[in-house]
XYZ file of C-alpha atoms in Angstrom:
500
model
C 27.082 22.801 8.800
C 26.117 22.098 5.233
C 29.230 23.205 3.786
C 30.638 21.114 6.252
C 28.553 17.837 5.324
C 29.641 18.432 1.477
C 33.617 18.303 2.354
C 33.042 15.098 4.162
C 30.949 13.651 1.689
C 32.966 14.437 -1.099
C 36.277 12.385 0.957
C 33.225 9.897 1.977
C 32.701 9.324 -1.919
C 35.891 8.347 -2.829
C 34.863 5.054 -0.937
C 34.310 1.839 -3.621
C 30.604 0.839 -4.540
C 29.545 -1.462 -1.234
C 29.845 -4.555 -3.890
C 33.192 -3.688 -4.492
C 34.212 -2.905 -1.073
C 33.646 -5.961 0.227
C 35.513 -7.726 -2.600
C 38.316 -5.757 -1.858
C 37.786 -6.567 1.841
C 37.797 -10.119 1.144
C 41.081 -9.776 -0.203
C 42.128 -8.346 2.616
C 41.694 -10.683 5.006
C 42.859 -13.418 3.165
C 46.090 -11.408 3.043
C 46.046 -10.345 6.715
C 45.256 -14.570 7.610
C 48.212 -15.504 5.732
C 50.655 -13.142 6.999
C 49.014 -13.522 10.753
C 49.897 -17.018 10.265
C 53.058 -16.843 8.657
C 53.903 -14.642 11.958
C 52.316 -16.265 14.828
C 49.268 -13.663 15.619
C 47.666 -15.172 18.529
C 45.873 -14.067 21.613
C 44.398 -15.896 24.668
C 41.180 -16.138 25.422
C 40.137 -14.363 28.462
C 37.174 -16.385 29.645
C 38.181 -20.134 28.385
C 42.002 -19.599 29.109
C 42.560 -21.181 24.834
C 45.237 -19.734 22.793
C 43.505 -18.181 19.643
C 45.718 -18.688 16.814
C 45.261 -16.646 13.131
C 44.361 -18.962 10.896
C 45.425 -18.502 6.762
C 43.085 -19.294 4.304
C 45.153 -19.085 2.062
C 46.727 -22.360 3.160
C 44.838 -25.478 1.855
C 42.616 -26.078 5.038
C 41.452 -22.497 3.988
C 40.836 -22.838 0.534
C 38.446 -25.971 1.077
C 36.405 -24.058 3.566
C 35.995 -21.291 1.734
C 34.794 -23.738 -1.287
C 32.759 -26.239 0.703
C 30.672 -22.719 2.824
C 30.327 -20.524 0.097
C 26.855 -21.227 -0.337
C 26.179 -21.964 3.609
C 27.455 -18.992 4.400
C 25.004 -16.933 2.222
C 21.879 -18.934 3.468
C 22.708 -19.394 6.915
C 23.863 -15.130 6.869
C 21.357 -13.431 9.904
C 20.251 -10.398 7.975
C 19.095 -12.192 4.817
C 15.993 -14.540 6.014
C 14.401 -12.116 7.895
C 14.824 -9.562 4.946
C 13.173 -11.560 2.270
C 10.029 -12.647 4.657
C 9.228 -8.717 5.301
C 10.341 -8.076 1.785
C 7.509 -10.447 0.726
C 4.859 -9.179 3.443
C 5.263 -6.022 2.745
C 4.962 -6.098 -0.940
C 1.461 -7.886 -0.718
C 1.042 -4.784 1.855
C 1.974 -2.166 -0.475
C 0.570 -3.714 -3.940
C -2.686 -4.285 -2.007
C -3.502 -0.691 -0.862
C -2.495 -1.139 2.579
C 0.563 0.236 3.426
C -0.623 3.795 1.565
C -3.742 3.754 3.661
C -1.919 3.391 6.914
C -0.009 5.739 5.932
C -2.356 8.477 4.859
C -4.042 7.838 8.085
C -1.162 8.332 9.928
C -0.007 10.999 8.766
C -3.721 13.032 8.466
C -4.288 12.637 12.086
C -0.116 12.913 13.238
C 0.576 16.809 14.033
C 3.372 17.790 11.104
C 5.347 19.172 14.376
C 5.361 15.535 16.018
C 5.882 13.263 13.495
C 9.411 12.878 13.112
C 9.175 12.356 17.413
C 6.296 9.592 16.490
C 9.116 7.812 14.263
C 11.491 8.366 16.586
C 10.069 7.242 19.458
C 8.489 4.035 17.380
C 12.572 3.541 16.138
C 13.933 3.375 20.010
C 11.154 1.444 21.280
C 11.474 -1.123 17.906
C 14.926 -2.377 19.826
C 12.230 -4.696 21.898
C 11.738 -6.743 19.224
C 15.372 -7.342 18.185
C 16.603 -6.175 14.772
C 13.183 -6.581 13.348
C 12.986 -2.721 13.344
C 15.141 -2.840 10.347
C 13.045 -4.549 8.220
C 10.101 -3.529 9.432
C 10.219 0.203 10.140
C 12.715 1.880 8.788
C 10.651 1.313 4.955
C 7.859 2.694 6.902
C 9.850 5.835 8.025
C 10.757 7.095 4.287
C 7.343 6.412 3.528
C 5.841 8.398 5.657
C 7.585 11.500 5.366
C 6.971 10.875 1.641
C 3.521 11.431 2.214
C 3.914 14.025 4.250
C 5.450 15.895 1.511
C 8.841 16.096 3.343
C 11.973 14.314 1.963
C 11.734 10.549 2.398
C 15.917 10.378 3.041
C 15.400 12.419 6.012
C 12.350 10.022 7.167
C 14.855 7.008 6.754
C 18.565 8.317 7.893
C 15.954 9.358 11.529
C 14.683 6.129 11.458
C 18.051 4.205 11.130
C 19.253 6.986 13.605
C 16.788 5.715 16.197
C 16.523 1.936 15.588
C 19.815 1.185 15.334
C 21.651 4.285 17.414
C 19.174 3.907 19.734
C 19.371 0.006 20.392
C 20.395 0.355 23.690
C 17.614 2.389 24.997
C 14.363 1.090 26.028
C 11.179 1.587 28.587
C 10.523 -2.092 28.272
C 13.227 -4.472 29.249
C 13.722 -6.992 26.503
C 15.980 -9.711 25.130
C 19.278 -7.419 24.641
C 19.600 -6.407 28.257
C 19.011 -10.666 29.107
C 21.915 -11.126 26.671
C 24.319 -8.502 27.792
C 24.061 -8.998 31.857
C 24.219 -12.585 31.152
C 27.850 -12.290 29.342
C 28.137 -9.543 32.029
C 27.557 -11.935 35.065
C 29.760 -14.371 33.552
C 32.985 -12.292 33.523
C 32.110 -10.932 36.740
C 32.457 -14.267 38.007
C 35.883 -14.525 36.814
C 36.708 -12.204 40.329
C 33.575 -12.206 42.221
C 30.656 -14.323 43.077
C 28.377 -11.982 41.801
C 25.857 -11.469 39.227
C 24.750 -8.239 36.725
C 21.266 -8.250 37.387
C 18.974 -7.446 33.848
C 17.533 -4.498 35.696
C 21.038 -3.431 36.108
C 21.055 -0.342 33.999
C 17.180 0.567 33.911
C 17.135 4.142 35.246
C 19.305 5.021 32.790
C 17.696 3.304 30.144
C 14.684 4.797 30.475
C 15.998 8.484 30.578
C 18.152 7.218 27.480
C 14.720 7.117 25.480
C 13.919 10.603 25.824
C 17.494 11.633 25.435
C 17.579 9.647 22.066
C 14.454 10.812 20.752
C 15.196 14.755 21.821
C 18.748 14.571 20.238
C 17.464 12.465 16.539
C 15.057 14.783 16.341
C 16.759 17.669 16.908
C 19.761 16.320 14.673
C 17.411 15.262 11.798
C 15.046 19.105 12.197
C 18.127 21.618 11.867
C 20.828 19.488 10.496
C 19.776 16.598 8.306
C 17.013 18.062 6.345
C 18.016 21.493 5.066
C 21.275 19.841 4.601
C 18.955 17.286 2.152
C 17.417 20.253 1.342
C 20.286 22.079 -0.126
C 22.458 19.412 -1.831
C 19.478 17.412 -3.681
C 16.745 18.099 -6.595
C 14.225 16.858 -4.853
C 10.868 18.663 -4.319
C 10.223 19.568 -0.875
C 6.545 19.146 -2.498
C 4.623 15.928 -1.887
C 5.911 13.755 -4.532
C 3.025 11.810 -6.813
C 3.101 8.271 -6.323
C 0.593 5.998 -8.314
C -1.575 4.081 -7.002
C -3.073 0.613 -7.215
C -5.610 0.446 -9.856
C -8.872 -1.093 -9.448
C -10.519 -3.812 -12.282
C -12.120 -1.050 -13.985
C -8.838 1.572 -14.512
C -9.594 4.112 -11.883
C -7.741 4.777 -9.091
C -8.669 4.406 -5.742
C -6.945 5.439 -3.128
C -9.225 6.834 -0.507
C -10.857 3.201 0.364
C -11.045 2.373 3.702
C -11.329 -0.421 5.703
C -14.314 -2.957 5.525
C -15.687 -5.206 7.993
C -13.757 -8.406 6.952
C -10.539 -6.108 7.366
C -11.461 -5.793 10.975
C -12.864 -8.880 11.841
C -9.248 -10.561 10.451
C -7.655 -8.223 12.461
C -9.791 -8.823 15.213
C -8.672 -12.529 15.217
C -5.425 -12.121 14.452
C -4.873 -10.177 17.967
C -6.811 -13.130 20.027
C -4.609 -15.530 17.697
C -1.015 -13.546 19.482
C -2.578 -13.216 22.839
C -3.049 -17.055 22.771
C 0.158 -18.118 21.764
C 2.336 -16.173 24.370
C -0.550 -15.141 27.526
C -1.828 -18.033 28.761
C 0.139 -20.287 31.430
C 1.654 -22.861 28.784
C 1.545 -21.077 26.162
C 3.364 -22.827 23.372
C 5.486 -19.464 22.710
C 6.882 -19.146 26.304
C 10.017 -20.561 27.372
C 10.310 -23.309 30.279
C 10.416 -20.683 32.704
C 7.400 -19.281 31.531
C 8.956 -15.791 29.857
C 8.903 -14.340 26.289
C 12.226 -12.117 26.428
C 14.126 -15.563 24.988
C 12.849 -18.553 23.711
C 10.271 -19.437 21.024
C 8.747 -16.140 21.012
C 11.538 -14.314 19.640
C 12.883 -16.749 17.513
C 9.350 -16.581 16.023
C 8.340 -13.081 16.013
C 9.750 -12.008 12.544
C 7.373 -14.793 11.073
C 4.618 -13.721 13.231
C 4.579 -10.131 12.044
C 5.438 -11.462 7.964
C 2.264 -13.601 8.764
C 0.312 -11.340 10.144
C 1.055 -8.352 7.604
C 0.280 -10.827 4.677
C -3.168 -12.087 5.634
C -4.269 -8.514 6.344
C -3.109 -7.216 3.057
C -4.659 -9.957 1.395
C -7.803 -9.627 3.204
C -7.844 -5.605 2.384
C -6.450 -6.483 -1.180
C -9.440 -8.683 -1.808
C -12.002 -6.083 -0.040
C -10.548 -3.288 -2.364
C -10.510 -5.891 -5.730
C -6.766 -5.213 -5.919
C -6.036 -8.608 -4.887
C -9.058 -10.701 -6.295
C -7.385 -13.632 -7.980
C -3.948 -15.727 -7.613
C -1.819 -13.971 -10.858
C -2.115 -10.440 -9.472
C -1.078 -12.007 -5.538
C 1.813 -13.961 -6.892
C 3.023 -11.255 -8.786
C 2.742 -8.771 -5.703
C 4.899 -11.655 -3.838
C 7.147 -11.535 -6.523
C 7.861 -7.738 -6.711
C 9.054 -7.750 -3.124
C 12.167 -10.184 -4.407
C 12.503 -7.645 -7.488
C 12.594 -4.641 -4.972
C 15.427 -6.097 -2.808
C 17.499 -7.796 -5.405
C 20.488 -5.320 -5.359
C 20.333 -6.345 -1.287
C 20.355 -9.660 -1.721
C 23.653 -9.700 -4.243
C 25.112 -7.469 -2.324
C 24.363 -9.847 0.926
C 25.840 -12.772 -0.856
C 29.697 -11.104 -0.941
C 28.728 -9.501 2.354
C 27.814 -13.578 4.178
C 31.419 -14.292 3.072
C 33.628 -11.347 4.072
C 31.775 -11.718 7.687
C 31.993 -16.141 7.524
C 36.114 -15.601 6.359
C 36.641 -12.898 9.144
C 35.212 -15.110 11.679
C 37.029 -18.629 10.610
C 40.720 -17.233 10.372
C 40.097 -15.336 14.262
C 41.624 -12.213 12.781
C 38.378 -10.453 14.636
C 38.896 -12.386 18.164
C 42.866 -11.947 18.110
C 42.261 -8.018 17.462
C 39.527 -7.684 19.865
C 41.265 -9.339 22.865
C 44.377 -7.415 22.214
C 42.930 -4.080 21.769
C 41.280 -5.000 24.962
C 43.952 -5.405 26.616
C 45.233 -2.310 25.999
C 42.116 -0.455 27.341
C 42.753 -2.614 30.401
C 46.435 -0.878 30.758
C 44.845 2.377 31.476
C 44.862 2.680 35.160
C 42.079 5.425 35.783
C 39.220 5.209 37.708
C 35.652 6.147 37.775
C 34.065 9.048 34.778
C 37.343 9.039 33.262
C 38.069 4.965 32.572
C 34.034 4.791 31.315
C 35.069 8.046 28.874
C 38.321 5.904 27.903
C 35.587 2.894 27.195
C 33.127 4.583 25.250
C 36.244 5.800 22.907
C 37.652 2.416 22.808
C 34.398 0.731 22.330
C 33.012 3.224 19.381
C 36.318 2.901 17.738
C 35.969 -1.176 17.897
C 32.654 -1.296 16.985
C 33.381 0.554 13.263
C 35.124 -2.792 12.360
C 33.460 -5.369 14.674
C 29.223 -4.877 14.564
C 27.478 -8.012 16.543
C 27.112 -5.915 19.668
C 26.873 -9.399 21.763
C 29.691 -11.174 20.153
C 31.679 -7.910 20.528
C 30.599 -7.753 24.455
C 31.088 -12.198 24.797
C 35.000 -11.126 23.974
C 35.514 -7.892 25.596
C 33.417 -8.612 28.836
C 35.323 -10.881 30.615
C 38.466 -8.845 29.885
C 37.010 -5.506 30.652
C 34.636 -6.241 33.769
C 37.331 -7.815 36.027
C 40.051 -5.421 35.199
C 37.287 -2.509 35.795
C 36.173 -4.255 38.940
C 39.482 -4.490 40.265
C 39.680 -0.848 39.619
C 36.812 0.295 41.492
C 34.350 0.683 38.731
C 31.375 -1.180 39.129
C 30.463 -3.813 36.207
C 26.666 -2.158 35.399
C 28.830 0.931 34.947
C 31.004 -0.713 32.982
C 28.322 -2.026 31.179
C 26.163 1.216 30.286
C 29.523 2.621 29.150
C 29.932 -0.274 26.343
C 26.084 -0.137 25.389
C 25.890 3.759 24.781
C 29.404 3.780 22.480
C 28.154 1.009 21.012
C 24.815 2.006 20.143
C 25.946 5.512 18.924
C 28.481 4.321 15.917
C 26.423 1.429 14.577
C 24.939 4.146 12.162
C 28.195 5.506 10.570
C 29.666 1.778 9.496
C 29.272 -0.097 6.202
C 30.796 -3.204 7.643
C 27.089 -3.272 9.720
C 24.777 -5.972 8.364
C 21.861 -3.892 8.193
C 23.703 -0.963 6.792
C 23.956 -1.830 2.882
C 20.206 -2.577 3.660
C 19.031 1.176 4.442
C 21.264 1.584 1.281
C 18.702 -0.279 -0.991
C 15.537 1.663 1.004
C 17.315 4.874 0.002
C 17.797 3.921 -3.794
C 13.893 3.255 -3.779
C 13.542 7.817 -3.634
C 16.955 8.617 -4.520
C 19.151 6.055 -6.625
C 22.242 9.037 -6.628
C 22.603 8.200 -2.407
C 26.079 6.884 -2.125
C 27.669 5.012 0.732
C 29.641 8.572 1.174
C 26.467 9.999 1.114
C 24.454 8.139 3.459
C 27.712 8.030 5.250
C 27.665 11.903 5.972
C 24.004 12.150 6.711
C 23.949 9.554 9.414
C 27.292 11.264 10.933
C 25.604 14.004 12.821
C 23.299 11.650 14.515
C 26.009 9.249 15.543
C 28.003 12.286 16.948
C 26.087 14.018 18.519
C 24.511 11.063 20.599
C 28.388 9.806 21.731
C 28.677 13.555 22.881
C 25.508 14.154 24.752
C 24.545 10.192 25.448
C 27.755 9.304 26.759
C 28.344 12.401 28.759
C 24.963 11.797 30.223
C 26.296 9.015 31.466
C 29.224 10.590 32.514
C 27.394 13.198 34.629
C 25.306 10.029 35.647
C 28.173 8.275 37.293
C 29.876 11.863 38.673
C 26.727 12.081 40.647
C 26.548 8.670 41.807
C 23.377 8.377 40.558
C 22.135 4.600 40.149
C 21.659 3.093 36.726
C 19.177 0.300 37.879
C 16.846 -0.726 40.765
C 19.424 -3.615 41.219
C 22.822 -3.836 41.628
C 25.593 -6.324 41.278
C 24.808 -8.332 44.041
């Protein structure tokens, strides 16, 4: 297996520095918009009925949008925000003492044996909340296996494996399975008065979580780390890592947590259990709920907030914190640690901003669609014909609910009309695209594990981190998707409710 990580690595090499890539794929669509236009690329729409015409920009109408966005479309770009609030949390978190006591603790009283399932478990789970695992655990992963003495690399590429492979599986049911049967009911309607309940694939959801976590793990134990372990310098040893100084030049890293620590904590909890418990709470929608609606859209600043006042309430306790220069400049580190990110980001807002404006993406997804839709087979066999189709798609296409808005009302009818029930339809679609979100650089979040890596290991290439997340993403299409396979074979349901 190692030697055959190192050939694909080495081909996975040859691909550009991620800044460069996206120049070059910048390029590229402006190419592919003016020769779509020149030729009349179009599509129509399956749920609206609207002709979707290529648009160039290279024709003047182009050029002045991509003038007049340039900077909206870096500020207004999902993955950056969110990024620079944790960046800054977690800096006071570190710089404070914080984060390296949690850690210690965690890892002193975590069996060695169970802590890459603790992290893996934690990274399925993190899906709840969104794509604020990214920013919030997967640092926490590498870090934690760095103090374990094992290599951090491994701690992050299981992380990523988890969060992001394993966004479609859950115990809880949270805001992604409201967004997907909702585009899900929609298209149904298209054929059938019928609706995709949100419960509609929760069997198999929950058995996903243990499937997930058994196969990461697994992956990451005889795979991902002696491969690590073979092709890098780095000491299987617990690496030295300094710590935060006190005022009078000794170290101290042992502190623990004082009464003010807990007491902020303390009212921090009553402080979230007010906002979203109580009928009325201002965090609940109208309906009364917290899967959408304020909560959400407020639950990156919530944690930011939260992690900031506790590390500097335990920054103060420990003197590490004790007057405004030495805060500011821990706020300030957090920009200097994500930097690189937050160039790269700025190349990255545009590529995604000119993709979307010329309808290259919508033209290719509705057509590509419509050849899955050409396949007549039934049953196992069309979901196996899916899950190709779909992981293939989403290597060039990552917003997995902008991805399901266009292919949904395509796919559920025709699949409908072919016997195959639309939660089926629907599982199919979230395990393919789950499983390849981890082996694409076009992914938002993906240059972003790239700048966690370079923190232990500035060699890690995209090639690299390429071929070290491509056992995970394998090896869950195989066994996750013919899970579901078996799954639908049997007959077995996917949720307490049905279309109905």
């Amino acid at each position: 297996m190692t030697q055959l990580l190192q050939r694909i690595e080495t081909i996975a090499n040859r691909l550009p520095h991620p800044m460069a890539l996206f120049m070059y794929l910048c390029v590229i669509v402006m190419v592919l918009s003016a020769i779509g236009y020149g030729a009349g690329w179009q599509a129509q729409h399956p749920a609206t009925g609207q002709w979707i015409e290529v648009k160039s920009l290279a024709s003047s109408e182009g050029v002045v949008y991509m003038l007049s966005s340039l900077v909206a479309n870096f500020m207004s770009f999902a993955p950056v925000g969110p990024v620079i609030l944790m960046a800054l949390a977690f800096s006071l978190a570190e710089k404070s003492g914080l984060l390296p006591a949690l850690i210690t603790r965690f890892t002193e009283n975590t069996p060695v044996v169970m802590l890459p399932v603790a992290i893996a478990f934690l990274g399925v789970m993190s899906s709840i909340a969104v794509d604020s695992g990214y920013v919030v655990l997967l640092p926490l992963c590498a870090a934690v296996f760095w103090a374990a003495g094992r290599n951090p690399i491994a701690g992050l590429a299981l992380g990523f494996a988890c969060v992001s492979g394993g966004f479609s599986a859950n115990l809880l049911v949270g805001p992604v399975d409201a967004m997907l049967s909702g585009i899900s009911s929609e298209s149904l309607a298209l054929v059938v008065d019928q609706d995709v309940s949100i419960l509609a694939n929760y069997y198999f959801l929950i058995v996903s979580v243990f499937v997930v976590v058994v196969c990461c793990v697994l992956v990451n134990l005889f795979w991902v780390e002696p491969y690590l372990v073979n092709t890098t310098s780095m000491l299987a040893a617990k690496p030295t890592q300094p710590e935060p100084e006190t005022p009078d030049g000794q170290s101290n890293p042992g502190a623990g947590f004082g009464g003010v620590f807990y007491l902020t904590l303390m009212t921090i909890v009553v402080i979230w259990l007010g906002l979203t418990l109580p009928a009325g709470a201002i965090l609940q929608n109208e309906q009364g709920g917290l899967l959408t609606g304020p909560f959400m859209a407020s639950l990156v600043a919530l944690i930011a907030l939260s992690v900031g006042i506790l590390a500097t309430v335990y920054g103060i306790e420990q003197k590490r914190l004790n007057s405004w220069p030495k805060w500011v400049k821990a706020l300030e580190q957090g920009i200097v640690d994500i930097a690189p990110y937050l160039a790269l980001m700025f190349v990255v807002a545009q590529f995604v901003a000119w993709f979307k404006w010329s309808s290259l993406g919508l033209v290719l997804a509705v057509e590509l669609a419509g050849i899955l839709e050409s396949f007549a087979i039934n049953g196992p066999l069309a979901m196996i014909a899916l899950m190709l189709f779909t992981a293939l798609l989403n290597l060039f296409i990552g917003s997995a609910s902008a991805k399901w808005a266009l292919l949904a009302p395509i796919i559920i009818p025709a699949f409908f009309l072919l016997g195959v029930a639309p939660e089926a339809v629907q599982g199919a679609y979230r395990v393919a695209d789950s499983s390849t979100n981890i082996i694409t650089p076009l992914m938002p979040y993906f240059p972003l594990v790239l700048a966690y890596a370079h923190k232990y290991d500035a060699s890690v290439t995209v090639g690299r981190l390429l071929t070290i997340m491509l056992p995970y993403a394998m090896t869950l299409l195989l066994v996750w998707g013919g899970l579901l396979t078996v799954w639908l074979w049997q007959g077995w349901p996917l949720g307490p409710i049905a279309s109905n």
